[in-house]
CSV table of C-alpha atoms in Angstrom, one decimal:
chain,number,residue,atom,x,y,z
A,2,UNK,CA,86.9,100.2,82.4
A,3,UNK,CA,88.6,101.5,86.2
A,4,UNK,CA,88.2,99.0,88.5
A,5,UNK,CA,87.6,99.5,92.5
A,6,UNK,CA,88.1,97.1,95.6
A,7,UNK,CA,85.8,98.0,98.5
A,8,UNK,CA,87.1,96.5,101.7
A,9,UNK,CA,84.0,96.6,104.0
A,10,UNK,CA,81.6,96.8,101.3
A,11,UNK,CA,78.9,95.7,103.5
A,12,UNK,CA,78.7,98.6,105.3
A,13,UNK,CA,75.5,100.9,104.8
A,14,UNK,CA,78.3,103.7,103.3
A,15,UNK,CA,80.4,101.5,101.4
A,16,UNK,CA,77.0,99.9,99.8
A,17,UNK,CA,76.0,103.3,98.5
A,18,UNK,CA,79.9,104.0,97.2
A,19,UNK,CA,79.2,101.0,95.5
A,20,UNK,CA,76.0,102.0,93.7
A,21,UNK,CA,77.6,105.3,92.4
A,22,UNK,CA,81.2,103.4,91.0
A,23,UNK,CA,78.3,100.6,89.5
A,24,UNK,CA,76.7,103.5,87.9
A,25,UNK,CA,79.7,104.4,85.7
A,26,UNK,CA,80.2,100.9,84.7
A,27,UNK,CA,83.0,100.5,86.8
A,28,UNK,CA,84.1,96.7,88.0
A,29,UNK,CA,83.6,96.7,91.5
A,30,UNK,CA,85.2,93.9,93.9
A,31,UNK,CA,83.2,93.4,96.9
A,32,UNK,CA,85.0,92.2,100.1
A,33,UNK,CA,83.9,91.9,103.8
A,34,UNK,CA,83.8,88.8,106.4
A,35,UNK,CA,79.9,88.0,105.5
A,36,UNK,CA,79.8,86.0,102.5
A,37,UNK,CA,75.6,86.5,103.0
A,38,UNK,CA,76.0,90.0,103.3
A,39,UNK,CA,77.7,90.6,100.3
A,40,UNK,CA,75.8,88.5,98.2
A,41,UNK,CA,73.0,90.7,99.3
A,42,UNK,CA,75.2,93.8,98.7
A,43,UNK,CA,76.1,92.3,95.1
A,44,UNK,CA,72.3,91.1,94.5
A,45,UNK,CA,71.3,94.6,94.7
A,46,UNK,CA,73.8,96.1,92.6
A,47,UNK,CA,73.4,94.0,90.0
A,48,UNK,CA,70.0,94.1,90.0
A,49,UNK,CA,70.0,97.5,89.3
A,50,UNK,CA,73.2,98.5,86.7
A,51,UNK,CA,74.0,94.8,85.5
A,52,UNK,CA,77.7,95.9,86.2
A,53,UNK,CA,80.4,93.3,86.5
A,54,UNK,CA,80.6,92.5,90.5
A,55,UNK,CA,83.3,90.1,92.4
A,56,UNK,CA,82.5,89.1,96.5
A,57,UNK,CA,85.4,88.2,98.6
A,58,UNK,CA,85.5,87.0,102.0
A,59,UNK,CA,88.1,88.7,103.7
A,60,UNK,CA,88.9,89.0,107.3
A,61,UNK,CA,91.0,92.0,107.6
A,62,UNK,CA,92.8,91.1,110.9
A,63,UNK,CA,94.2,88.2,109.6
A,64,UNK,CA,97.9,89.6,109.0
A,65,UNK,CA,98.6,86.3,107.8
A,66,UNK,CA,96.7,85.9,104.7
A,67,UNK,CA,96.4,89.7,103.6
A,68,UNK,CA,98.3,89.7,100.9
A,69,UNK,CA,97.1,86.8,99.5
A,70,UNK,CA,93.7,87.7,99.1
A,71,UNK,CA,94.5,90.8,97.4
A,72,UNK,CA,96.4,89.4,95.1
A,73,UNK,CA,93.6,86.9,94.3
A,74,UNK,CA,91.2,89.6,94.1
A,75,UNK,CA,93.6,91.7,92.0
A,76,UNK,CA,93.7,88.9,89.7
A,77,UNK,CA,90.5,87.6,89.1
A,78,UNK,CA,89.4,91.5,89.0
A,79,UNK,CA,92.3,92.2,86.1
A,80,UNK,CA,93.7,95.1,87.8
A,81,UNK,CA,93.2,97.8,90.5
A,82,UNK,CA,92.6,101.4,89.9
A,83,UNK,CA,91.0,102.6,93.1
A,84,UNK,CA,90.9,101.1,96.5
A,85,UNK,CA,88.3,102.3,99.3
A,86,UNK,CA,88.6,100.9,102.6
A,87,UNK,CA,85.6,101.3,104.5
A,88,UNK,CA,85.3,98.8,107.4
A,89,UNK,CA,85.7,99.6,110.5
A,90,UNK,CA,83.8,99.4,114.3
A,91,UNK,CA,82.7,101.6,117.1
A,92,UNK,CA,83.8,100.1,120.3
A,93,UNK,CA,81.7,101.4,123.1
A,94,UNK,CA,84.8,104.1,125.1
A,95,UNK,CA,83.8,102.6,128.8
A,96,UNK,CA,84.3,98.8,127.9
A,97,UNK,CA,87.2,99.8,126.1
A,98,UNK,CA,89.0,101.9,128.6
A,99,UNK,CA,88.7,98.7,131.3
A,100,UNK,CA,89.7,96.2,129.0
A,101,UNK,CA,93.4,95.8,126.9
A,102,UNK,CA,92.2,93.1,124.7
A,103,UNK,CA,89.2,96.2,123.8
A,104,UNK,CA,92.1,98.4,123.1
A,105,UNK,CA,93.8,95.8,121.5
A,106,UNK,CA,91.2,94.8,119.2
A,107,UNK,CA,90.2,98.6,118.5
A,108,UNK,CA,93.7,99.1,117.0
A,109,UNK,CA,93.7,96.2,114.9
A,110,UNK,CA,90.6,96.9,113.3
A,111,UNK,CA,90.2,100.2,112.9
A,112,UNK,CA,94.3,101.1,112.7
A,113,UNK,CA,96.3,98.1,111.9
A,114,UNK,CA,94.7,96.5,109.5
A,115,UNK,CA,94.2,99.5,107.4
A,116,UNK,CA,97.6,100.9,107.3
A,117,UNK,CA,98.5,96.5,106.0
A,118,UNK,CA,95.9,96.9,103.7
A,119,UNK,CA,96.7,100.3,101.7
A,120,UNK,CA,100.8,99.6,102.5
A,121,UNK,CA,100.0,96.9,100.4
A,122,UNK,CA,98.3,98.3,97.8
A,123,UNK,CA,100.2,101.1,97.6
A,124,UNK,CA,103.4,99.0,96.4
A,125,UNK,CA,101.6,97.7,93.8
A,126,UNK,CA,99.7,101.5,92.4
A,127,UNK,CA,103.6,102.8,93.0
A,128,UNK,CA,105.0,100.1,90.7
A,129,UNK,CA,101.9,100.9,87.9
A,130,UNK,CA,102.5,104.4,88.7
A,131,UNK,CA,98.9,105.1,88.8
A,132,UNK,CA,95.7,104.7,91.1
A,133,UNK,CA,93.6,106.0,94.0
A,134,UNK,CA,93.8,105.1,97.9
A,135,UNK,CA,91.2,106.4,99.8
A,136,UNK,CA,90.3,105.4,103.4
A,137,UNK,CA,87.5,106.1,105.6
A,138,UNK,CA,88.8,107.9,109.0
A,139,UNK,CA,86.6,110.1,111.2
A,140,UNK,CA,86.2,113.6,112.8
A,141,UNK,CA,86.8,111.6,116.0
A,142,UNK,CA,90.6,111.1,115.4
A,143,UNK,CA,91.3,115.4,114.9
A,144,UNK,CA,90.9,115.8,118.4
A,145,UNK,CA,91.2,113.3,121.9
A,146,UNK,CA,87.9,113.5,123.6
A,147,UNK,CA,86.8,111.4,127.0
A,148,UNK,CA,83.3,109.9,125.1
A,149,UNK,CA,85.4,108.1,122.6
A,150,UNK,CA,89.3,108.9,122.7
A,151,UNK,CA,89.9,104.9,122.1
A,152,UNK,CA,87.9,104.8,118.7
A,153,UNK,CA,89.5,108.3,118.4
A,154,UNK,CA,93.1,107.4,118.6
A,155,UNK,CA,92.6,104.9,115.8
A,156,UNK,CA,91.4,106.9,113.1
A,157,UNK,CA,93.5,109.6,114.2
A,158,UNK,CA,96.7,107.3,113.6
A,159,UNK,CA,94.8,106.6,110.4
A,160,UNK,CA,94.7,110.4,109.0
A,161,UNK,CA,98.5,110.9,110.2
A,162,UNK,CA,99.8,107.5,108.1
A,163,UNK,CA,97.3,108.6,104.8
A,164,UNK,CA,99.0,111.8,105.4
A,165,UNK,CA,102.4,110.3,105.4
A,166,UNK,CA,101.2,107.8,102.6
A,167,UNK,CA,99.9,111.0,100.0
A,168,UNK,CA,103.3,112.6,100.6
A,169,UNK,CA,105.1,109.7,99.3
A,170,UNK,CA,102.4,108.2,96.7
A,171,UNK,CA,102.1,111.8,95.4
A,172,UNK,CA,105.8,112.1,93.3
A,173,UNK,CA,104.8,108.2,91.7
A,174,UNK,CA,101.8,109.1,90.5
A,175,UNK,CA,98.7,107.8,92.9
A,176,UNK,CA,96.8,109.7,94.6
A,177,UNK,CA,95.4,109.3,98.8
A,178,UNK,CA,92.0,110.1,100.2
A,179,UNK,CA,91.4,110.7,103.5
A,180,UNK,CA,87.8,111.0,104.3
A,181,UNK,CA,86.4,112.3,107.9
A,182,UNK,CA,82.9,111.6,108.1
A,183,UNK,CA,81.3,112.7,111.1
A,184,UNK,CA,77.9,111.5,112.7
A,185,UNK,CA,76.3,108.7,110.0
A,186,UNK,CA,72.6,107.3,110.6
A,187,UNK,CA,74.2,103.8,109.9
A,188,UNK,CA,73.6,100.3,112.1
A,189,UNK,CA,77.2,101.5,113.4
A,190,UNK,CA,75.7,103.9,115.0
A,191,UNK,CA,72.0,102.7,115.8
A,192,UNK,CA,72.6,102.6,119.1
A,193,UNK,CA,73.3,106.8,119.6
A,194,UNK,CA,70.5,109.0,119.9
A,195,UNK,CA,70.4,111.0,116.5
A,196,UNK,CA,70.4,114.5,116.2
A,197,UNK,CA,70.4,117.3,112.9
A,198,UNK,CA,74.2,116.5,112.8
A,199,UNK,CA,73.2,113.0,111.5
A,200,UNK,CA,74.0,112.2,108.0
A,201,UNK,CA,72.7,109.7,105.6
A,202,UNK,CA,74.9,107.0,104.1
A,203,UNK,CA,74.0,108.0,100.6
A,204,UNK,CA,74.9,111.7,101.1
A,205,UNK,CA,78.2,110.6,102.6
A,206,UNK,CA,79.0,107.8,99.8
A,207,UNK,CA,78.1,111.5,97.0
A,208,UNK,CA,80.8,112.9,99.0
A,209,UNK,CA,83.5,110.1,98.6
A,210,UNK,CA,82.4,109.6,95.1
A,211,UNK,CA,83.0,112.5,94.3
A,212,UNK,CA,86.3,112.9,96.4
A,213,UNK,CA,87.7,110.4,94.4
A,214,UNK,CA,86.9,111.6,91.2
A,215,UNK,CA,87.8,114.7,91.7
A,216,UNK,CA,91.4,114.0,93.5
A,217,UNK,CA,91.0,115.8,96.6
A,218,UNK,CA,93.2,115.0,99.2
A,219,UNK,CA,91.3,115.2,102.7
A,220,UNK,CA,87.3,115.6,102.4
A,221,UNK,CA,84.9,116.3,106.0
A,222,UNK,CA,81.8,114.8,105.2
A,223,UNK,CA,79.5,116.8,105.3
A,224,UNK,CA,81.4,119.4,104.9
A,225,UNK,CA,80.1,121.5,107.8
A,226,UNK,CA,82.3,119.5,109.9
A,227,UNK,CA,85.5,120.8,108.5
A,228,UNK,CA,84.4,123.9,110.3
A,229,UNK,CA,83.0,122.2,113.3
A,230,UNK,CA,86.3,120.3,113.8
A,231,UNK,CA,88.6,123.6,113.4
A,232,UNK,CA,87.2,125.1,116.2
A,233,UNK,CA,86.9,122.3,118.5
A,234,UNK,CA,90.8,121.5,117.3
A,235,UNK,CA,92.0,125.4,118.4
A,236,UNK,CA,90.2,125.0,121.8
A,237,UNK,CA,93.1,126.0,124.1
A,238,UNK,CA,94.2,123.0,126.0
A,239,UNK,CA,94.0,124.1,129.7
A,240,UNK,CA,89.8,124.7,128.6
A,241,UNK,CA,89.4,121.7,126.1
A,242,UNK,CA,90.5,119.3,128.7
A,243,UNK,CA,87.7,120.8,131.7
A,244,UNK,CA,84.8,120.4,128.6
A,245,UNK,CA,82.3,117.3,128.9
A,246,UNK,CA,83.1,116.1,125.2
């Protein structure tokens, strides 16, 4: 039986990652800051596939004690074959831009703490010599734009280090998935006005499913956006950087 850590698995796309690995018996480790939310989360999928389900608390910006509690969670789990990190937060770009704690923050979150998280990991698939790393980036981080650049420059830092991270995992026998979603009806996002470019989380979780199991390196989810985001990325600079974006 594989078995799968979910860091932010209390997230509406990490939830219904969740449901699919539950539904091919896999043992699933649940881990996020809300204890209540992840009982919730766990409630749910037990509910449903009577699959074997661990909750963690785990605060992913404490440096300190991240290694710790993935070793506990490794251990009361009895292994790791797949890791998906999915937590993450959309600072709003105007506070962020006025404030270096923002910025600050931003990194830590949405950078920092994943590249600590998988650089962990990955030591220990590299010494088993097998497993799956896949990380939730964005479409926001292929090119800088003024209505979210911060957010942006986190998750673009994220797909250059996975990058990086699949070069070197690739000779020792683990794979890295990076997954770009772009626009997600999610509570991360409740606050946008949605459009046709909106996806839904259980769409989005099909496609990381699926990206997993099938070993694919980078996945735009849906996949439209892979052609959305080539043509916004071979915008000529000197017109990209006049645009309202």
């Amino acid at each position: 039986m594989k078995k799968v850590v979910i860091i932010g698995a209390t997230s509406a796309i990490a939830h219904q990652t969740a449901i699919l690995f539950a539904k091919k018996k896999y043992s699933i480790a649940l881990c996020g800051r809300n204890l209540s939310r992840l009982a919730t989360v766990k409630a749910d999928i037990y509910n449903r596939f009577k699959t074997e389900l661990l909750t963690k608390e785990f605060d992913v910006c404490n440096f300190a004690t991240q290694e710790v509690v993935l070793n506990s969670i490794i251990s009361e789990l009895g292994g790791i074959d797949i890791l998906l990190i999915a937590h993450g937060s959309l600072p709003d770009q105007s506070d962020s831009q006025k404030s270096t704690d923002n910025i600050i923050e931003n990194m830590n979150v949405n950078a920092t703490s994943v590249m600590t998280i998988s650089g962990i990991i990955a030591e220990k698939m590299e010494k088993q010599a097998h497993g799956t790393i896949a990380v939730i980036s964005s479409v926001a981080g292929d090119r800088g734009r003024q209505s979210n650049y911060i957010y942006g420059s986190a998750k673009a830092a994220i797909s250059s280090y996975m990058q990086g991270l699949r070069n070197r995992l690739y000779h020792k026998g683990v794979h890295v998935v990076t997954i770009k979603p772009g626009f997600v009806d999610t509570p991360m996002t409740s606050h946008l006005e949605k459009n046709f470019l909106f996806a839904q989380p259980d769409s989005v979780a099909k496609g990381i499913f699926e990206a997993i199991e099938s070993k694919k390196d980078v996945v735009y989810l849906p996949g439209f956006w892979a052609f959305i985001m080539w043509i916004v990325k071979h915008i000529p600079e000197t017109i990209f950087k006049k645009m309202k974006m």
